[in-house]
Short mmCIF file of C-alpha atoms in Angstrom, two decimals:
data_model
loop_
_atom_site.label_atom_id
_atom_site.label_comp_id
_atom_site.label_asym_id
_atom_site.label_seq_id
_atom_site.Cartn_x
_atom_site.Cartn_y
_atom_site.Cartn_z
CA MET A 1 0.19 -0.07 -0.03
CA SER A 2 1.33 3.36 -0.83
CA SER A 3 1.88 6.39 1.47
CA HIS A 4 1.34 9.82 0.69
CA CYS A 5 3.52 12.94 1.12
CA SER A 6 3.36 16.50 0.03
CA ILE A 7 6.08 18.57 -1.50
CA SER A 8 7.52 20.83 1.21
CA SER A 9 7.92 23.99 -0.75
CA SER A 10 4.21 23.99 -1.49
CA PHE A 11 2.60 23.26 1.58
CA CYS A 12 5.20 24.16 4.14
CA GLN A 13 8.91 25.33 4.12
CA LEU A 14 11.46 22.59 5.01
CA ILE A 15 12.01 24.24 8.37
CA GLY A 16 9.26 26.83 9.34
CA SER A 17 5.41 27.28 9.24
CA PHE A 18 2.91 26.24 6.63
CA VAL A 19 2.58 28.61 3.65
CA GLN A 20 -0.81 28.68 2.14
CA LEU A 21 -0.74 28.87 -1.76
CA ALA A 22 -4.21 30.01 -2.29
CA GLU A 23 -7.70 29.75 -1.27
CA TRP A 24 -7.81 26.20 -2.49
CA SER A 25 -4.92 24.95 -0.50
CA ARG A 26 -6.48 25.95 2.91
CA GLY A 27 -6.68 23.29 5.36
CA HIS A 28 -4.11 21.07 3.65
CA GLU A 29 -1.92 21.63 6.65
CA GLU A 30 -4.07 19.77 8.89
CA LEU A 31 -2.57 16.39 8.22
CA LEU A 32 1.17 17.34 7.48
CA THR A 33 3.87 16.23 10.03
CA THR A 34 6.96 17.48 10.87
CA GLU A 35 8.81 14.43 11.66
CA PRO A 36 11.26 13.12 9.06
CA ILE A 37 10.47 10.29 6.97
CA PRO A 38 12.52 7.31 8.11
CA PRO A 39 13.95 4.70 5.91
CA THR A 40 12.20 1.47 6.24
CA ASP A 41 13.06 -0.52 3.12
CA PRO A 42 16.16 -1.86 1.39
CA VAL A 43 17.61 -0.17 -1.65
CA PRO A 44 15.15 -1.60 -4.43
CA ALA A 45 17.32 -4.04 -6.47
CA ASP A 46 14.95 -4.02 -9.31
CA VAL A 47 15.52 -0.41 -9.80
CA PHE A 48 19.22 0.04 -9.19
CA GLU A 49 22.41 -2.16 -10.23
CA GLY A 50 24.85 -1.11 -7.53
CA ASN A 51 24.64 2.57 -7.65
CA ARG A 52 23.60 2.88 -11.27
CA ARG A 53 19.72 3.06 -12.04
CA VAL A 54 18.46 0.78 -14.77
CA THR A 55 15.02 1.33 -15.17
CA GLY A 56 13.00 3.85 -17.20
CA THR A 57 12.21 4.33 -20.81
CA GLY A 58 11.54 7.72 -22.92
CA ASN A 59 11.34 10.48 -20.83
CA ARG A 60 12.32 8.31 -17.97
CA ASN A 61 15.87 7.57 -19.38
CA PRO A 62 18.05 6.16 -16.81
CA ALA A 63 20.91 8.29 -18.01
CA THR A 64 18.76 11.49 -17.26
CA LEU A 65 19.17 12.80 -13.72
CA VAL A 66 16.11 15.02 -13.32
CA TRP A 67 13.03 13.15 -14.73
CA ARG A 68 10.49 15.54 -13.41
CA VAL A 69 10.01 18.74 -11.31
CA ILE A 70 7.19 18.47 -8.80
CA PRO A 71 5.18 21.74 -8.81
CA ASN A 72 4.09 23.47 -5.74
CA GLY A 73 0.97 22.29 -4.31
CA SER A 74 1.10 18.64 -5.83
CA LEU A 75 1.25 15.62 -3.41
CA LEU A 76 2.65 12.33 -4.48
CA ALA A 77 2.42 8.61 -3.26
CA TYR A 78 5.60 6.75 -2.37
CA ALA A 79 5.79 2.77 -2.09
CA SER A 80 9.08 2.50 -0.12
CA ALA A 81 11.61 4.73 1.66
CA PHE A 82 15.13 3.70 1.44
CA GLU A 83 18.42 5.02 2.53
CA ALA A 84 21.44 5.71 0.10
CA GLU A 85 24.50 8.22 -0.02
CA GLY A 86 23.41 9.57 3.47
CA ARG A 87 19.90 10.52 2.55
CA THR A 88 16.46 8.95 2.63
CA TRP A 89 14.80 8.54 -0.71
CA LEU A 90 11.17 7.76 -1.77
CA LEU A 91 10.33 5.31 -4.56
CA THR A 92 7.01 6.22 -6.19
CA SER A 93 4.58 3.96 -8.05
CA ASP A 94 5.88 5.26 -11.32
CA LEU A 95 9.50 4.53 -10.31
CA MET A 96 10.45 7.99 -9.73
CA ILE A 97 13.14 8.72 -6.84
CA VAL A 98 12.36 11.76 -4.79
CA PRO A 99 14.49 13.06 -1.73
CA ALA A 100 12.55 12.63 1.47
CA ASP A 101 14.11 15.63 2.95
CA ARG A 102 12.34 17.88 0.74
CA VAL A 103 8.81 16.44 1.36
CA ARG A 104 6.43 16.49 4.61
CA ALA A 105 4.68 13.17 5.16
CA VAL A 106 0.68 13.27 5.45
CA LYS A 107 -1.04 11.50 8.07
CA ARG A 108 -3.74 9.10 7.39
CA SER A 109 -7.15 10.65 8.15
CA GLN A 110 -9.16 8.72 10.67
CA PHE A 111 -12.49 10.23 9.95
CA LYS A 112 -15.35 7.64 9.01
CA GLY A 113 -19.10 7.82 8.69
CA LYS A 114 -21.44 5.62 10.43
CA GLU A 115 -23.00 2.47 9.41
CA LEU A 116 -26.63 2.56 10.23
CA GLY A 117 -28.76 -0.35 11.90
CA LYS A 118 -28.23 -2.30 14.77
CA GLY A 119 -29.06 0.29 17.16
CA LEU A 120 -28.22 3.60 15.30
CA GLU A 121 -30.57 5.29 13.12
CA LEU A 122 -31.31 8.61 11.61
CA PRO A 123 -31.60 11.41 12.39
CA LEU A 124 -28.35 12.20 13.30
CA ALA A 125 -26.88 15.75 14.35
CA TRP A 126 -23.27 16.11 13.32
CA ASN A 127 -20.66 18.58 14.75
CA ARG A 128 -18.72 19.34 11.40
CA THR A 129 -16.23 21.58 13.09
CA HIS A 130 -12.91 20.48 14.48
CA GLY A 131 -13.72 21.73 18.08
CA PRO A 132 -16.28 20.47 20.58
CA LYS A 133 -19.90 21.85 20.62
CA PRO A 134 -21.73 21.96 23.87
CA LYS A 135 -24.57 19.80 24.98
CA TYR A 136 -27.28 21.37 27.29
CA ARG A 137 -29.53 19.96 30.00
CA ARG A 138 -32.84 21.40 30.52
CA ASP A 139 -33.29 22.81 33.94
CA ASP A 140 -36.55 23.08 36.12
CA GLY A 141 -37.19 26.57 34.73
CA GLY A 142 -37.18 25.43 31.04
CA GLY A 143 -33.74 26.96 30.29
CA PHE A 144 -30.73 25.01 28.95
CA THR A 145 -27.48 24.80 30.61
CA PRO A 146 -24.22 23.48 29.38
CA ALA A 147 -23.68 19.62 30.21
CA GLY A 148 -20.78 18.07 28.38
CA ALA A 149 -19.83 18.52 24.80
CA VAL A 150 -19.82 16.71 21.31
CA PRO A 151 -16.42 16.37 19.98
CA GLY A 152 -15.58 17.62 16.65
CA LYS A 153 -16.62 15.68 13.35
CA THR A 154 -18.60 13.45 15.49
CA PRO A 155 -22.59 12.57 15.10
CA VAL A 156 -25.28 11.95 17.74
CA ALA A 157 -28.42 10.20 17.53
CA ILE A 158 -31.38 12.64 18.13
CA LYS A 159 -35.15 12.74 18.40
CA ASP A 160 -37.23 14.17 15.72
CA GLU A 161 -39.17 16.74 17.91
CA ARG A 162 -37.67 20.37 17.91
CA VAL A 163 -37.76 22.14 21.12
CA ALA A 164 -37.97 25.91 20.75
CA SER A 165 -36.74 28.21 23.62
CA GLY A 166 -36.62 31.91 22.94
CA LYS A 167 -35.08 32.44 19.71
CA LYS A 168 -33.16 29.12 19.77
CA SER A 169 -34.13 25.43 18.86
CA TYR A 170 -32.60 22.23 20.55
CA TYR A 171 -32.95 18.58 19.81
CA GLU A 172 -33.09 15.93 22.49
CA LEU A 173 -30.47 13.09 22.22
CA ARG A 174 -31.94 9.75 21.93
CA ASP A 175 -29.41 8.03 24.08
CA GLU A 176 -29.16 10.62 26.72
CA PRO A 177 -32.62 11.64 27.96
CA GLY A 178 -33.00 15.34 29.19
CA VAL A 179 -29.75 16.20 27.20
CA PHE A 180 -30.06 18.37 24.00
CA VAL A 181 -27.64 20.10 21.32
CA ASP A 182 -28.15 23.58 19.87
CA GLU A 183 -29.72 23.28 16.24
CA ALA A 184 -27.54 26.11 15.34
CA ASP A 185 -24.32 24.28 16.35
CA MET A 186 -25.27 21.25 14.12
CA THR A 187 -25.60 19.93 10.58
CA PHE A 188 -28.19 17.13 10.23
CA THR A 189 -28.67 13.87 8.37
CA ARG A 190 -32.55 12.92 8.08
CA ALA A 191 -34.19 9.83 6.40
CA ARG A 192 -35.79 10.37 2.83
CA LYS A 193 -39.17 8.94 3.14
CA ASP A 194 -39.83 8.53 -0.64
CA LEU A 195 -37.54 6.93 -3.58
CA PRO A 196 -36.15 9.82 -6.15
CA ARG A 197 -37.29 9.33 -9.54
CA GLY A 198 -34.99 6.88 -11.56
CA VAL A 199 -34.14 4.64 -8.39
CA THR A 200 -35.64 1.31 -8.36
CA PRO A 201 -37.41 -0.16 -5.20
CA GLY A 202 -34.54 -1.52 -2.97
CA GLY A 203 -31.85 -0.38 -5.18
CA LYS A 204 -28.75 1.17 -4.03
CA TRP A 205 -28.34 4.93 -4.39
CA ILE A 206 -26.63 7.76 -2.64
CA GLU A 207 -27.81 11.06 -1.60
CA VAL A 208 -25.55 14.10 -1.24
CA LYS A 209 -26.42 17.50 0.03
CA ILE A 210 -24.16 20.50 -0.48
CA LEU A 211 -25.17 22.89 2.23
CA PRO A 212 -25.13 20.30 5.05
CA GLY A 213 -22.12 18.64 3.85
CA THR A 214 -23.97 15.19 4.41
CA LEU A 215 -23.88 12.04 2.30
CA THR A 216 -26.28 9.15 2.90
CA ALA A 217 -26.12 5.66 1.30
CA TYR A 218 -29.62 4.04 0.86
CA GLU A 219 -30.93 0.48 -0.23
CA GLY A 220 -34.36 1.61 -1.27
CA THR A 221 -35.57 3.75 1.33
CA ARG A 222 -33.44 2.16 3.97
CA PRO A 223 -30.55 4.41 4.83
CA VAL A 224 -27.50 1.93 5.59
CA TYR A 225 -24.54 4.80 5.87
CA ALA A 226 -24.19 8.24 6.66
CA SER A 227 -21.18 10.72 6.74
CA LEU A 228 -19.90 13.97 5.96
CA PHE A 229 -18.28 14.97 2.75
CA SER A 230 -16.56 18.22 1.33
CA PRO A 231 -18.60 19.83 -1.86
CA GLY A 232 -16.95 22.46 -3.98
CA LYS A 233 -15.76 25.54 -2.10
CA GLY A 234 -17.69 27.75 -4.48
CA GLY A 235 -21.01 26.63 -2.82
CA VAL A 236 -24.12 25.89 -4.30
CA PRO A 237 -23.91 26.23 -8.25
CA VAL A 238 -25.22 29.21 -10.17
CA PRO A 239 -27.04 28.18 -13.41
CA GLY A 240 -25.10 28.93 -16.35
CA HIS A 241 -21.83 29.02 -14.30
CA ASP A 242 -18.73 26.76 -15.08
CA HIS A 243 -18.29 24.25 -12.46
CA THR A 244 -14.56 23.93 -12.80
CA LYS A 245 -14.16 27.69 -12.91
CA TYR A 246 -16.25 28.50 -9.94
CA ALA A 247 -15.32 25.40 -8.04
CA THR A 248 -18.99 24.19 -7.63
CA THR A 249 -20.41 20.70 -7.20
CA ALA A 250 -22.95 20.16 -10.12
CA ILE A 251 -26.51 19.44 -8.89
CA GLY A 252 -28.25 16.52 -10.65
CA TYR A 253 -29.04 12.78 -10.92
CA PHE A 254 -25.54 11.05 -11.68
CA PRO A 255 -25.34 7.30 -12.24
CA ILE A 256 -22.02 6.31 -11.94
CA GLU A 257 -20.06 6.42 -15.06
CA TRP A 258 -16.71 4.88 -14.11
CA LYS A 259 -14.86 3.44 -11.27
CA ASP A 260 -10.88 3.73 -10.89
CA LEU A 261 -9.02 1.98 -8.13
CA ASN A 262 -6.51 4.84 -8.06
CA ALA A 263 -5.32 7.45 -10.57
CA THR A 264 -3.45 10.86 -10.76
CA MET A 265 -5.79 13.64 -10.54
CA SER A 266 -5.35 17.10 -12.07
CA ASN A 267 -7.58 19.84 -13.52
CA GLU A 268 -5.09 19.79 -16.77
CA LYS A 269 -6.98 18.17 -19.64
CA TYR A 270 -4.23 16.80 -21.81
CA GLY A 271 -0.80 15.01 -21.56
CA GLU A 272 1.21 14.63 -18.36
CA PRO A 273 0.16 17.11 -16.05
CA LYS A 274 2.67 19.78 -15.17
CA VAL A 275 1.02 22.68 -13.10
CA LEU A 276 -0.60 20.69 -10.13
CA TRP A 277 -1.55 16.88 -9.41
CA PHE A 278 -2.45 14.66 -6.71
CA SER A 279 -1.07 11.23 -7.45
CA GLU A 280 -2.49 7.78 -6.52
CA VAL A 281 -5.84 9.04 -5.47
CA PRO A 282 -7.68 6.09 -4.15
CA HIS A 283 -11.44 4.99 -5.05
CA ILE A 284 -12.58 7.49 -7.74
CA GLN A 285 -16.07 7.09 -8.82
CA TYR A 286 -16.92 9.39 -11.97
CA LEU A 287 -20.48 10.82 -11.77
CA ARG A 288 -20.20 13.03 -14.86
CA ALA A 289 -16.44 13.50 -15.78
CA PRO A 290 -14.52 15.63 -14.52
CA LEU A 291 -17.16 15.40 -11.49
CA ALA A 292 -16.18 12.37 -9.36
CA MET A 293 -16.84 11.22 -6.10
CA HIS A 294 -13.25 10.25 -4.67
CA VAL A 295 -10.87 10.10 -1.55
CA ALA A 296 -9.29 13.37 -0.59
CA TYR A 297 -6.03 12.16 1.46
CA TRP A 298 -4.90 15.86 1.84
CA HIS A 299 -7.35 17.22 4.45
CA GLU A 300 -9.88 16.02 7.08
CA ASP A 301 -12.35 18.91 7.14
CA PHE A 302 -15.20 16.80 5.74
CA GLY A 303 -18.58 18.50 6.14
CA ASN A 304 -17.23 21.64 4.88
CA PRO A 305 -16.76 23.02 1.34
CA LYS A 306 -13.23 22.23 0.21
CA SER A 307 -12.90 20.90 -3.14
CA ALA A 308 -12.33 22.12 -6.61
CA GLU A 309 -15.89 20.70 -7.66
CA CYS A 310 -15.88 17.06 -6.95
CA VAL A 311 -17.24 15.25 -4.00
CA ASN A 312 -14.69 14.67 -1.48
CA VAL A 313 -14.77 11.93 1.12
CA SER A 314 -12.28 10.52 3.60
CA ALA A 315 -10.13 7.53 2.83
CA LEU A 316 -12.41 5.24 5.29
CA ASP A 317 -15.55 6.51 3.81
CA GLY A 318 -14.10 5.98 0.11
CA HIS A 319 -13.04 2.35 0.81
CA PHE A 320 -16.65 1.62 1.99
CA LEU A 321 -18.46 3.39 -0.63
CA PHE A 322 -16.15 2.19 -3.62
CA ASN A 323 -16.92 -1.44 -2.63
CA TRP A 324 -20.52 -0.88 -1.98
CA THR A 325 -21.69 0.87 -5.06
CA GLU A 326 -22.34 -1.00 -8.36
CA PRO A 327 -20.89 -2.25 -10.40
CA ALA A 328 -18.50 -4.23 -8.22
CA LEU A 329 -14.75 -4.26 -9.31
CA PRO A 330 -13.40 -7.82 -9.98
CA GLU A 331 -10.37 -8.92 -8.26
CA GLY A 332 -7.31 -7.78 -10.26
CA TRP A 333 -9.08 -5.06 -12.16
CA GLY A 334 -8.00 -1.61 -12.11
CA GLY A 335 -11.39 0.11 -13.34
CA ILE A 336 -14.92 -0.79 -14.57
CA ARG A 337 -17.99 0.94 -16.25
CA PRO A 338 -21.54 -0.13 -15.90
CA GLY A 339 -23.16 -2.29 -18.57
CA GLY A 340 -21.93 -4.71 -21.08
CA GLY A 341 -22.25 -7.46 -18.58
CA ASN A 342 -20.46 -5.67 -15.83
CA GLY A 343 -23.59 -4.93 -13.88
CA PRO A 344 -26.02 -1.76 -13.13
CA SER A 345 -24.77 1.49 -12.15
CA THR A 346 -25.44 3.21 -8.61
CA PRO A 347 -26.92 6.79 -9.17
CA VAL A 348 -25.57 9.38 -6.91
CA ILE A 349 -28.19 12.42 -6.40
CA VAL A 350 -26.73 15.69 -5.58
CA SER A 351 -28.75 18.59 -4.21
CA ALA A 352 -28.41 21.96 -2.67
CA ASN A 353 -30.13 21.10 0.72
#
């Protein structure tokens, strides 16, 4: 399995603080580490003969020292880390050698949604911030006083009834009678009662809501998985505006067109990307290319707008959804499209709210 790292000159200085390149990179520092990447593997014998590189063709000529310059903001995946000539080097999946002291490693996000059933059902109230949000207990006078907290990026099961108190509204927790959360502090996942047009009874489908930042997987009208995702940072799309230019996630009904186990992603349309790329992005599900639902291993702020236009999910959520949706990817395959004997396509329905 590959690990991921980010270029130090783009996300942070080799020694110093994170430098944000532009609005699109806000939050990318959340998972960066400052610890050096240690060598954990032997020098790859199939790449080197003694100290001489023997692999590579075309632009990857072994006689050429520099194969490629990695631009600011890009991220790469590496398969191994080894020591040679007093430095640690990273071997990428396309057999590039990268000096480890010029990059910062990216920690693996631990964020994961919730499988529903077996005692956990909708509705859920999510704290989509990183910090805690207070819980409240209702006192004898009808007021609400703080009583604990909901951790960041965490859901709690709530009752359906909204309780008004002055200008505020609260929801009681199902598992903590008499304890409430403030409606203004939370974002909500509620079950849809009817099937959307185009979804077969009992069929799999995914509901994606831009403003609350919620994603729910269904089998028919039964919700089976709930999580947070990151839509385009441009917010709700404006009719007639280009989604890529304005970084908005398109609204509509999108049967999955194609699934890639992993791939390099870039907004450059032709040839090898040179301006910006994220390598080895796992579990990509194209909805209407370039719109895709895919893992974003470079941030952990799911529930809030972060993407260029795609549906960003965590690594753990992406793994679940990729294996849950149809068509299923056969063992050993790198990608699949629906139809032609491969099976049906799971629709993803994106709405503003």
